[in-house]
Coordinates of C-alpha atoms in Angstrom, one line a residue:
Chain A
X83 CA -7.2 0.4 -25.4
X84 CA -8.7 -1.9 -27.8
X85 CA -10.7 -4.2 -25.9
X86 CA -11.6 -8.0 -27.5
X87 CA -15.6 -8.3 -29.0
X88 CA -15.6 -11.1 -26.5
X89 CA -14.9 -8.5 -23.2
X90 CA -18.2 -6.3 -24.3
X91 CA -20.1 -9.4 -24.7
X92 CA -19.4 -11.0 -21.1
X93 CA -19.8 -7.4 -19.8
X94 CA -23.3 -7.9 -21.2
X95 CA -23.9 -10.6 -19.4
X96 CA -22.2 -9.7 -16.2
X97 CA -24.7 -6.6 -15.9
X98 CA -27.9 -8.9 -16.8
X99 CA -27.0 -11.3 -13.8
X100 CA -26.4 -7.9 -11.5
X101 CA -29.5 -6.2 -12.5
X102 CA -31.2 -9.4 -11.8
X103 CA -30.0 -9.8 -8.4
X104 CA -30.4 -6.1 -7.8
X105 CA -34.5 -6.6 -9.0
X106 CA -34.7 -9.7 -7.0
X107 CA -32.7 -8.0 -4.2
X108 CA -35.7 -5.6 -4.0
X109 CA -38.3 -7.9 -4.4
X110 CA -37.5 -9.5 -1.5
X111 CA -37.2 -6.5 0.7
X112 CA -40.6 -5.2 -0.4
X113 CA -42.2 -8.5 0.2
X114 CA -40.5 -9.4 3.7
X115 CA -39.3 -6.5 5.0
X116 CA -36.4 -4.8 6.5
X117 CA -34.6 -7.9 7.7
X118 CA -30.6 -8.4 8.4
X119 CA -30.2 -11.1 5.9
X120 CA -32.0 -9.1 3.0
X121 CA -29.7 -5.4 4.1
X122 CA -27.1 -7.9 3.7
X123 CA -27.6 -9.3 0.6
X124 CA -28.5 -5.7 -1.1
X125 CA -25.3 -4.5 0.6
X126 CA -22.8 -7.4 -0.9
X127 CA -24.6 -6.8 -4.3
X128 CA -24.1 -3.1 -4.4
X129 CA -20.6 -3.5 -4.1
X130 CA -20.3 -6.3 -6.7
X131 CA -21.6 -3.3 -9.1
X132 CA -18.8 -1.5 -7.5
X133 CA -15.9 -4.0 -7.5
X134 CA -17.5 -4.6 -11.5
X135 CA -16.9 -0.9 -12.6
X136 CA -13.2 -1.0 -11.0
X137 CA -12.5 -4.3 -12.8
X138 CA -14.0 -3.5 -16.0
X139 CA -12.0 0.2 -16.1
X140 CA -8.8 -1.4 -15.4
X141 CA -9.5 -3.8 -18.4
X142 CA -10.2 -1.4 -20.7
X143 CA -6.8 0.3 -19.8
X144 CA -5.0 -2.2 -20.4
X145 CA -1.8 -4.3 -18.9
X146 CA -1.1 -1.2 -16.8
X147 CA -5.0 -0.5 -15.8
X148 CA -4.9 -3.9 -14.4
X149 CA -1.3 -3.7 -12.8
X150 CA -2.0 -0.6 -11.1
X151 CA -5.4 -1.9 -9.8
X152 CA -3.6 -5.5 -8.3
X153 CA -1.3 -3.1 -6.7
X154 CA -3.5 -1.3 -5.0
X155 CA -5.6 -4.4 -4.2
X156 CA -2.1 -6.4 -2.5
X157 CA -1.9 -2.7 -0.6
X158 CA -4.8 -3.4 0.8
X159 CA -5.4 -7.2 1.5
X160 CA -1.5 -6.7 3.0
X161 CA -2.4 -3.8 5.5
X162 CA -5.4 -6.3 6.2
X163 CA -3.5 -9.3 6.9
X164 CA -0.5 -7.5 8.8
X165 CA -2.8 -6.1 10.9
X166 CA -3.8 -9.4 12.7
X167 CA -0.2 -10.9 12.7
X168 CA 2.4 -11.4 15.0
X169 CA 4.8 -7.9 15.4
X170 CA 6.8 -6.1 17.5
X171 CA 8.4 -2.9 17.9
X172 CA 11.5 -4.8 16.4
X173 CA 9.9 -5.5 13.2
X174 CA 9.2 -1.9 11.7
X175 CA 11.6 -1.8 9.0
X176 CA 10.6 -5.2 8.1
X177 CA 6.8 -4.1 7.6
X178 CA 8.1 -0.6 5.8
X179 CA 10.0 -2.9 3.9
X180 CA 7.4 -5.2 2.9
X181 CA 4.7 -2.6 2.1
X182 CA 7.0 0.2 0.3
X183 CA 9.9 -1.6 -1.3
X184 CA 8.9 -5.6 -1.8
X185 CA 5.1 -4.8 -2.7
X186 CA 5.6 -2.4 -5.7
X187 CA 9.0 -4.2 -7.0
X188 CA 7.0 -7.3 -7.6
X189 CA 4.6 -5.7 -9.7
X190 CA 6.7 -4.0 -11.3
X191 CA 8.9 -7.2 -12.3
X192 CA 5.1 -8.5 -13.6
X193 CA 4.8 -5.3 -15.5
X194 CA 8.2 -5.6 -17.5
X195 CA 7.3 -9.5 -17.9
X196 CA 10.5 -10.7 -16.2
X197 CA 9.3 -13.9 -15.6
X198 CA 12.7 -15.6 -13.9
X199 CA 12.4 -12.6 -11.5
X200 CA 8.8 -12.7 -10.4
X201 CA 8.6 -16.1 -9.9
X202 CA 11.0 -16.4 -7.3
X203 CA 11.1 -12.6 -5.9
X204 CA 9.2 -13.1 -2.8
X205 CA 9.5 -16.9 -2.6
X206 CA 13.5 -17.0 -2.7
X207 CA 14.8 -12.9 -2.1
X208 CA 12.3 -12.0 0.1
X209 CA 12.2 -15.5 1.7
X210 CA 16.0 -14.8 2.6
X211 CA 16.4 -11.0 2.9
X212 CA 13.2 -10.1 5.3
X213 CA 14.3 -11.7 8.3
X214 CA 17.8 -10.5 7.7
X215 CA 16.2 -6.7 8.0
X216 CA 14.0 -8.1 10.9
X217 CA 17.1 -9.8 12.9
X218 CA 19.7 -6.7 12.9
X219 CA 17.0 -5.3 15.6
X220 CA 17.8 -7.9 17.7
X221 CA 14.9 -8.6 19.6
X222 CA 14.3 -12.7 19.7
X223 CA 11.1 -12.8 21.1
X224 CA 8.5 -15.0 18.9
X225 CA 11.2 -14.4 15.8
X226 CA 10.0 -17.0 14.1
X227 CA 6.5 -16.9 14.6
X228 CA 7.2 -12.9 13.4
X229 CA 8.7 -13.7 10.4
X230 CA 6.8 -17.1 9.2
X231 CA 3.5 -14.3 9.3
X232 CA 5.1 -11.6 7.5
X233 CA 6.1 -14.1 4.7
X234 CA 3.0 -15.7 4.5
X235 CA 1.3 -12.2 4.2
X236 CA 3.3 -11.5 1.7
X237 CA 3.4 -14.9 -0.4
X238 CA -0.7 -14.8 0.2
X239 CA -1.3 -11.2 -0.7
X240 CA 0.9 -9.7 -3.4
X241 CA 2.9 -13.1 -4.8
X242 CA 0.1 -15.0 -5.4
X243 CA -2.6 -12.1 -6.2
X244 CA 0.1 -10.9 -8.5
X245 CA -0.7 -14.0 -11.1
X246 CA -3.9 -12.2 -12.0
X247 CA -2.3 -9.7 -14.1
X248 CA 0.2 -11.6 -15.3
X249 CA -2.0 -13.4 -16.9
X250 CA -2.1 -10.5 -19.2
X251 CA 1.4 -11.3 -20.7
X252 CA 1.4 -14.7 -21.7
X253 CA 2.1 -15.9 -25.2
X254 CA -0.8 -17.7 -26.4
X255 CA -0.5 -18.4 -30.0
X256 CA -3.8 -17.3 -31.9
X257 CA -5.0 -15.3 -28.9
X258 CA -2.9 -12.3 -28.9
X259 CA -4.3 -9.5 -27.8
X260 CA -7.2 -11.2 -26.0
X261 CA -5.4 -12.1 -22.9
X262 CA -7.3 -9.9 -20.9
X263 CA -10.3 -12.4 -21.1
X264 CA -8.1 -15.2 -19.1
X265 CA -8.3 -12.4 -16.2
X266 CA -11.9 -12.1 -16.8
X267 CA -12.4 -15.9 -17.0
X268 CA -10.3 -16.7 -13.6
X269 CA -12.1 -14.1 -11.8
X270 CA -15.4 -14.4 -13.3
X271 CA -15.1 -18.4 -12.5
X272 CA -14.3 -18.2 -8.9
X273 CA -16.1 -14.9 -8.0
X274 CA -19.3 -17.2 -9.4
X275 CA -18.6 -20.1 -7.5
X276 CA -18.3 -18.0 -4.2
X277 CA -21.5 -16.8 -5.0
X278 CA -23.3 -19.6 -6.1
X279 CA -22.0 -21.7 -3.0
X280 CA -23.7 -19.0 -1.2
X281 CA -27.0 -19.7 -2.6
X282 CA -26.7 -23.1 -2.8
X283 CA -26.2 -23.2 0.5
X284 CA -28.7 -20.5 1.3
X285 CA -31.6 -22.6 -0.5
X286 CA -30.3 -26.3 -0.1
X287 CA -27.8 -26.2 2.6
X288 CA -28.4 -28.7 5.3
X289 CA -25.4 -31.0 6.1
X290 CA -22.2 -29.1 7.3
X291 CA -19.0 -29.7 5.7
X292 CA -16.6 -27.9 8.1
X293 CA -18.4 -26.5 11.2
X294 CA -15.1 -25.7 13.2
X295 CA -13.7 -23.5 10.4
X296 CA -16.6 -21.9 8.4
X297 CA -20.2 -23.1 10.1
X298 CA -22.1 -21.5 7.3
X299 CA -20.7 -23.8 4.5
X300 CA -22.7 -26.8 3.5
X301 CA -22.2 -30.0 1.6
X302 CA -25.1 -28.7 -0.8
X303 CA -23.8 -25.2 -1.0
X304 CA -20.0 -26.9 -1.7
X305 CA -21.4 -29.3 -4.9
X306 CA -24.2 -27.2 -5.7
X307 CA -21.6 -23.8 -6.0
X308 CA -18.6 -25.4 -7.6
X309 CA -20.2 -28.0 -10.2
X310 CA -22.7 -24.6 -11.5
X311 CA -19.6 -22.2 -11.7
X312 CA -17.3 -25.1 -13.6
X313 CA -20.2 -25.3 -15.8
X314 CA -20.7 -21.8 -16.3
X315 CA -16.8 -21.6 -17.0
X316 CA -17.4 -24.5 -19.6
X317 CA -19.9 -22.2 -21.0
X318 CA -17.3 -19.3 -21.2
X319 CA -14.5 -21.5 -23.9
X320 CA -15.8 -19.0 -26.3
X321 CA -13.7 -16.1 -24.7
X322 CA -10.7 -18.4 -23.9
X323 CA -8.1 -20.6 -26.0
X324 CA -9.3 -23.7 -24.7
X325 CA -12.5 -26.1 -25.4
X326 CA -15.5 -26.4 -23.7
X327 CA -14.4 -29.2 -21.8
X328 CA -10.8 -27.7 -21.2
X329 CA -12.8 -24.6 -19.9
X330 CA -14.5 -27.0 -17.9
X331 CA -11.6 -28.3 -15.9
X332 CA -10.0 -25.5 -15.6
X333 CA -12.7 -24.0 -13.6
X334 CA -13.2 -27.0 -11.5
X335 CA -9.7 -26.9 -10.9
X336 CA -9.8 -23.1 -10.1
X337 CA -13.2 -23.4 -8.4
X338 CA -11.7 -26.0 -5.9
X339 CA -8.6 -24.3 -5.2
X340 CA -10.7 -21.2 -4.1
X341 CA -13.3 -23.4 -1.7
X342 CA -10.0 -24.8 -0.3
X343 CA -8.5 -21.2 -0.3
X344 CA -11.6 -20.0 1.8
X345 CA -11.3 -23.0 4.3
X346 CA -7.6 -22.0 4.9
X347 CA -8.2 -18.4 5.4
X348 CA -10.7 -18.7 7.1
X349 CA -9.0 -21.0 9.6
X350 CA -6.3 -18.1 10.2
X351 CA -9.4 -16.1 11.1
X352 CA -10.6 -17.7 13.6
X353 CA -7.0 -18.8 15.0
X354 CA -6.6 -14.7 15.1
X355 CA -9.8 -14.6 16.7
X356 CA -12.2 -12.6 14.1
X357 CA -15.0 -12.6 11.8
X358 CA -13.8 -10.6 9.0
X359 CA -9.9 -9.6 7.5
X360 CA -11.2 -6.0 7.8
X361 CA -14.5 -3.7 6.7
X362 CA -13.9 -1.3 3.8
X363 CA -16.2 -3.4 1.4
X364 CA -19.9 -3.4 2.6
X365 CA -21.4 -6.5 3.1
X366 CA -18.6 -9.1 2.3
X367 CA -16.2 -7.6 5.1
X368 CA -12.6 -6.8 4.0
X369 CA -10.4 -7.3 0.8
X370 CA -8.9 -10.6 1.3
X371 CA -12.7 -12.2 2.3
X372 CA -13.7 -10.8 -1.3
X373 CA -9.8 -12.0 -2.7
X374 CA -9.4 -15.3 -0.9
X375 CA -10.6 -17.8 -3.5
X376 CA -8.5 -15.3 -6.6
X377 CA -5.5 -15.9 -4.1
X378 CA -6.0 -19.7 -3.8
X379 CA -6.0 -20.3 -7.6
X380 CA -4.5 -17.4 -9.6
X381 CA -0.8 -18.8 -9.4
X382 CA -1.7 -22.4 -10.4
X383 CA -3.8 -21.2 -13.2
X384 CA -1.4 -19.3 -14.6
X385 CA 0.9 -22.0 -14.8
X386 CA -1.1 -24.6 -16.0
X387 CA -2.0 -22.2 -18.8
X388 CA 1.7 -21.1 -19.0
X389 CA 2.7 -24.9 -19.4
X390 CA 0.0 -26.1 -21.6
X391 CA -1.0 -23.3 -23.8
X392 CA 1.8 -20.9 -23.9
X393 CA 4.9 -20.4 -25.7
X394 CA 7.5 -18.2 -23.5
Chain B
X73 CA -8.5 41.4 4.1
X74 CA -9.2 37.5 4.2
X75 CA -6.9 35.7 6.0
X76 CA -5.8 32.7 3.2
X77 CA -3.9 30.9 6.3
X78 CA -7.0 30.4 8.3
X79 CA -9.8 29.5 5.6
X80 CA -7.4 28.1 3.1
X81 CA -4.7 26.7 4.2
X82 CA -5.4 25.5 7.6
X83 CA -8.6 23.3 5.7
X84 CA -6.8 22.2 2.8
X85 CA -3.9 21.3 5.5
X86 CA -6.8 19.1 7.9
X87 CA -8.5 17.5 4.8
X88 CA -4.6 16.3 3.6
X89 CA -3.9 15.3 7.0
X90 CA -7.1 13.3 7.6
X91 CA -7.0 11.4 3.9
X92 CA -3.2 10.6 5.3
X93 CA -4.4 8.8 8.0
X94 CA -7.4 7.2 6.1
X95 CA -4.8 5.7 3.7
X96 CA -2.5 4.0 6.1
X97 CA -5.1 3.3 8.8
X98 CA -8.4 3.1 6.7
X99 CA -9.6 4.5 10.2
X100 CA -13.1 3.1 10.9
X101 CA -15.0 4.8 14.1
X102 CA -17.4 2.7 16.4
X103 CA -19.7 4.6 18.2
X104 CA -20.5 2.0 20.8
X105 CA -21.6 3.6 24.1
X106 CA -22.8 7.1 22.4
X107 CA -24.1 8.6 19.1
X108 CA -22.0 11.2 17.0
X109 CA -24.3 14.0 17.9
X110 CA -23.2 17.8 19.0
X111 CA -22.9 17.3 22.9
X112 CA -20.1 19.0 24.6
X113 CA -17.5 16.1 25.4
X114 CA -14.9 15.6 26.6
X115 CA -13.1 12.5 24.9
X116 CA -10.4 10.9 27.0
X117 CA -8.1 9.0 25.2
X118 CA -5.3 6.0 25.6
X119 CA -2.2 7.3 24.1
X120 CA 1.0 5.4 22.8
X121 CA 1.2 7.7 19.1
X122 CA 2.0 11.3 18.5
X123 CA -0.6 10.3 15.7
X124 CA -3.0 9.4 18.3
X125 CA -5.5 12.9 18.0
X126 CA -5.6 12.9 14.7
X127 CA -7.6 9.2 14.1
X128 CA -9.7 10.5 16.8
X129 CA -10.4 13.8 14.7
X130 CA -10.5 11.8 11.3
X131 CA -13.3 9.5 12.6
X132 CA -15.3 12.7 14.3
X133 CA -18.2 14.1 11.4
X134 CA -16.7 16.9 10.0
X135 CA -19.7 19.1 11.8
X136 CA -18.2 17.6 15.3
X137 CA -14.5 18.4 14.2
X138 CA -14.8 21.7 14.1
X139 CA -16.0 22.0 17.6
X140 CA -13.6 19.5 19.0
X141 CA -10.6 20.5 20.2
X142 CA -7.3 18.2 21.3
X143 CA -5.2 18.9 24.0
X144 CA -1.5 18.4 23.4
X145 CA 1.8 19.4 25.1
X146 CA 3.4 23.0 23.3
X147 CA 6.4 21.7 24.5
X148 CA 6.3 19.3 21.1
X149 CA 3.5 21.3 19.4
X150 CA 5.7 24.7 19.5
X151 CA 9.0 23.7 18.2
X152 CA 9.0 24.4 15.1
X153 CA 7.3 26.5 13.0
X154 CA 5.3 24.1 10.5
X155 CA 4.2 21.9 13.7
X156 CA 2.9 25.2 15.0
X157 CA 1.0 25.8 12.2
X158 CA -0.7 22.6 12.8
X159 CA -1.2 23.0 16.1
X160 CA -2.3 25.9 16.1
X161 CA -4.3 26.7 13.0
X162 CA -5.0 23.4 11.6
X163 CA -6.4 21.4 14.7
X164 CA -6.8 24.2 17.1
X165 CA -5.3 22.8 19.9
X166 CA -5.3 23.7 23.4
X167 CA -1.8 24.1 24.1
X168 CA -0.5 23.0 27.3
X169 CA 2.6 23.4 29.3
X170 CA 3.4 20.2 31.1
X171 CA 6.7 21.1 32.5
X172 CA 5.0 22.6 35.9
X173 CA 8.8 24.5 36.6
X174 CA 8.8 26.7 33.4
X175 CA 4.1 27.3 32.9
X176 CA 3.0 30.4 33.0
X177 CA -0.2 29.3 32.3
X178 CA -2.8 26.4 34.4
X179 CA -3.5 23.9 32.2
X180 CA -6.6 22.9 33.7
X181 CA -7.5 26.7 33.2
X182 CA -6.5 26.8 29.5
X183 CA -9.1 23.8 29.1
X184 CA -11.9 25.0 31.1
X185 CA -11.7 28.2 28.7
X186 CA -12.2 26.0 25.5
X187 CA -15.7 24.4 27.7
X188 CA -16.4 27.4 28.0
X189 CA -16.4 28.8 24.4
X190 CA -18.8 25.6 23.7
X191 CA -16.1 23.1 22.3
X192 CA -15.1 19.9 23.0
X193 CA -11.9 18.5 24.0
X194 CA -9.8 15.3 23.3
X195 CA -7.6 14.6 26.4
X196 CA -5.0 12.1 26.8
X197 CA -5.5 11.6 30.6
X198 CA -2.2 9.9 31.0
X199 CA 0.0 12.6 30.1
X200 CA 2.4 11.0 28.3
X201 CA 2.7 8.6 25.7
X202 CA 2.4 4.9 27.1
X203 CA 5.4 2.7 25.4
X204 CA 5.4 -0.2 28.0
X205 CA 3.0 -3.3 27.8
X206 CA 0.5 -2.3 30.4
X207 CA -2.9 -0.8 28.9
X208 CA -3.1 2.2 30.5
X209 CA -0.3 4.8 32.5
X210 CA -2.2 6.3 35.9
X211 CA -4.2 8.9 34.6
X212 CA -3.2 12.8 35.5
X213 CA -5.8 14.7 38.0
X214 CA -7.0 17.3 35.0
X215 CA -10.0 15.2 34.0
X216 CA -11.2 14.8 37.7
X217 CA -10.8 19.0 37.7
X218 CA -12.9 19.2 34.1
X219 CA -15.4 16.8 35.5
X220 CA -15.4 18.5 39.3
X221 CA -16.3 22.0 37.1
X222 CA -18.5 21.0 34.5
X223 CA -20.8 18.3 35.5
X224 CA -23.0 18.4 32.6
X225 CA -20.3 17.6 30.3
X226 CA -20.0 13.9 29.2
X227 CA -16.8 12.2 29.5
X228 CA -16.6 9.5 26.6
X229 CA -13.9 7.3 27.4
X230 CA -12.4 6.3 23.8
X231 CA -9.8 3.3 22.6
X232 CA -7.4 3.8 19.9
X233 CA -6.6 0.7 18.8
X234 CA -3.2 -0.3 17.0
X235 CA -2.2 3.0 16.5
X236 CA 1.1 2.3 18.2
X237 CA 2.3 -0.7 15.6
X238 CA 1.9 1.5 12.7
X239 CA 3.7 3.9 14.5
X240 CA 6.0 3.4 17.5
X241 CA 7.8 5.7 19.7
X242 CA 10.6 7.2 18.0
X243 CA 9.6 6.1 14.2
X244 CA 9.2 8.3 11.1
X245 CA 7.7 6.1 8.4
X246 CA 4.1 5.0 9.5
X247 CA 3.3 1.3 8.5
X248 CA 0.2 0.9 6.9
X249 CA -2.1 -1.3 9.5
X250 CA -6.0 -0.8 10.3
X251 CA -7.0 1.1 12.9
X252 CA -10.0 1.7 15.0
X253 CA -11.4 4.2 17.4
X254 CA -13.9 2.6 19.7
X255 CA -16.3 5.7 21.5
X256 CA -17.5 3.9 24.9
X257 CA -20.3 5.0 27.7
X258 CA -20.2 8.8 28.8
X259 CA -19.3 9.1 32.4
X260 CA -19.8 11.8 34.1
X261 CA -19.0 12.8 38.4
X262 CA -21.4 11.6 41.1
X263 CA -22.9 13.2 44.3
X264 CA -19.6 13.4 46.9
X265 CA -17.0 11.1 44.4
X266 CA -13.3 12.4 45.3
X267 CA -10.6 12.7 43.2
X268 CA -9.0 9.3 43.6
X269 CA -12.6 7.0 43.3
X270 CA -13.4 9.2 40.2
X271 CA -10.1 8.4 38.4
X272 CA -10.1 4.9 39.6
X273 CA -13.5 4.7 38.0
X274 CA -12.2 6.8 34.8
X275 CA -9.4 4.4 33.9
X276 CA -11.1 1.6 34.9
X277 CA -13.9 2.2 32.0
X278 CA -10.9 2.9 29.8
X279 CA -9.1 -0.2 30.3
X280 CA -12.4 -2.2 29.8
X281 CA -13.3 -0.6 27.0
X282 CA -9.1 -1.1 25.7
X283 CA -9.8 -4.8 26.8
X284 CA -13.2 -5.1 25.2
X285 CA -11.7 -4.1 21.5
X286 CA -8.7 -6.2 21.8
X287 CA -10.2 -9.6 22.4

């Protein structure tokens, strides 16, 4: 339950930007009106206080908080992403599977720290065991196009949103204790940069950088969203074990990953023919269009910080 | 002396069943061709889950629930005593017989009484649950009947969508997947339509609303 000085600082500054927005959120709807762009933006901002609160609670708690909260998140993103794959009747006990037995085993193997197991859970077991569940049904029809979608649910949305809290038990020599402030470093980072490419883009954006995949993001948004956040996580080395320009390139590293991570998912979007993953947070759509970029760049992070910085 | 089955139990029972259904189907209702207002209705439904009245329930206000009734066969409603308690007392259901050999009762008649009383039904015009590929089974003669009777009734043709993967014919476990339930245009019966151009018409605006949601 001890928290680092660091976390209450950041939270400080978290809630100053949110206010802000909220003010300027206002501001604009007094001065142009009721428009859809502006119900939008107050939308997407009143549930960043939201997804805050949620964040910040589980912190507080703790290893568990955060496990418990990651596991409810992968619950969600997974139910999102499963809905728009390829299924059939054949593959119930797969799904059931997947939701009620691989889902909660992996985080509990992050809970208990077994490394060796976590790593390779869904990557090597799963990889093997899923379509042995899936084939005893016998039906053949699109059996690999079933099975390549339920493993790539599952690698997207609970092996690789899993790194996040396992961020939580790496070794760090002279930062025990604080590792809760790598979680809030990743996230702050790339949550940032998401919202800053927005803005960017918003106020600068003129030249398209992928108009069959995403026609709202710009070139300007792209630069504009990334280079601020990296620079913002430069500014953040104080709550992290690295140095200001370790923090630096860690968050252009993470940063990129998640732009990328947005291109791809939203490329399976519009191959399964829709705007959003799903619509239970207002104003950004569903869990995995909030979770996309955390996705892309949680498991690399971790292990560049696992091989660099830690011990075990 | 106050009857803790009815206004206890049965509520407590409806509010569990309907957070259920929000967990595993995060159930989201789109009222596209009508508002959620207190009309008399008469919601005709696809149907390929035994699930399938109880997303349209969940999405209905709770104002609208309680005077919405579905219609569901007492052949699977009745057979055992916890399922009758849910049929009965939880959702209220007009109970029909759809074996026509063994009814005592007319179903048609059982679901003009509900109208009647002011409530609103949720019909599954097919009859049966639909388990093959095509969108819709022919639709059953009872809504031509309902419509043929009470003409200022609307008729809201609703899609349940997806319902089926999380829960297939002849599984127990539900798979958590989203779900919606789409509300389309009322219809309602015109000057001189018989019964065949009427359900033609009904189960066309199904189907395109079915087709609508899917693409």
């Amino acid at each position: 339950m001890n928290t680092p000085a660091e976390f209450s600082t950041l939270m400080i500054g978290v809630f100053a930007i949110l206010i802000t927005a909220t003010v300027i959120a206002r501001l604009i709807k007094a001065r142009t009106g009721t428009t859809e762009l502006v119900e939008n933006l107050i939308a997407r901002i009143n549930a960043w206080w939201g997804m805050v609160a949620l964040l910040a609670i589980a912190m507080i708690a703790g290893k568990t908080g955060v496990v418990i909260l990651f596991t409810l998140i992968s619950f969600a993103a997974l139910r999102e992403f499963l809905t728009l794959t390829t299924k059939r009747r054949a593959d119930h006990y797969a799904l059931l599977v997947s939701f009620f037995i691989v889902l909660p085993l992996q985080y509990i193997l992050i809970w208990t720290n077994w490394y060796g197991m976590y790593s390779i859970f869904i990557p090597v077991y799963v990889f093997l065991l899923l379509p042995i569940v899936a084939v005893l049904r016998g039906d053949t029809e699109n059996f690999l196009v079933r099975i390549a979608e339920t493993q790539w649910g599952l690698m997207v949305c609970v092996f690789a949103a899993s790194h996040v809290p396992a961020l939580i038990m790496l070794e760090i020599p002279g930062f025990e204790g604080k590792n809760v402030l790598l979680i809030a470093f990743l996230v702050v980072t790339v949550q940032i940069s998401d919202v800053l490419q927005y803005v960017w883009g918003k106020i600068f954006g003129k030249r398209k950088i992928a108009p069959k995949l995403s026609p709202s993001k710009t070139w300007e948004g792209f630069l504009g969203g990334v280079l601020s956040a990296s620079l913002i996580g430069a500014g953040l080395w104080w709550m992290t074990p690295f140095t200001p320009l370790q923090a630096f390139a860690l968050a252009l590293m993470s940063t990129l990953l998640g732009f990328f991570g947005g291109l791809v998912m939203s490329a399976i979007k519009r191959d399964k023919g829709v705007k959003d993953w799903g619509h239970l947070i207002a104003g950004h759509g569903g869990f995995v269009d909030r979770l996309d970029s955390v996705v892309f760049s949680a498991p690399i992070f971790f292990h560049v910080v696992r091989y660099f910085w830690s011990v075990a | 002396m106050f009857d803790y089955k009815k206004h206890l139990l049965a509520p407590l029972t409806g509010s569990a069943i309907t957070l259920f259904a929000r967990l595993v189907t995060a159930v989201r209702g789109v009222w596209e061709g009508c508002e959620p207002v207190a009309r008399q209705r008469v919601y005709f439904a696809n149907h390929g889950s035994n699930g399938d009245f109880v997303l349209v329930w969940t999405v209905l206000p709770p104002a609208l629930r309680a005077q919405t009734r579905p219609v569901a066969g007492s052949d699977y409603w009745l057979n055992t005593p916890l399922k009758a308690f849910v049929g009965r007392d939880v959702f209220r259901a007009v109970l029909i017989d759809r074996n026509p050999e063994t009814r005592t009762l007319d179903p048609v008649g059982q679901m003009a009484e509900a109208l009647e009383q002011g409530d609103s039904l949720i019909l599954f015009p097919e009859g049966t649950r639909n388990t093959g590929d095509d969108l819709l089974l022919p639709f059953k003669p009872g809504l031509f009947h309902l419509a043929q009777k009470y003409p200022d009734v609307d008729l809201v043709p609703t899609w349940i969508d997806n319902l089926t993967s999380v829960m297939p014919k002849g599984e127990v476990i539900p798979v958590p997947l989203l779900c919606s339930v789409t509300f389309g245009d009322p219809l309602r019966i015109r000057d001189g339509e018989n019964k065949l151009e009427f359900i033609t018409r009904a189960e066309d605006a199904l189907r395109a609303l079915g087709q609508e949601v899917q693409s």
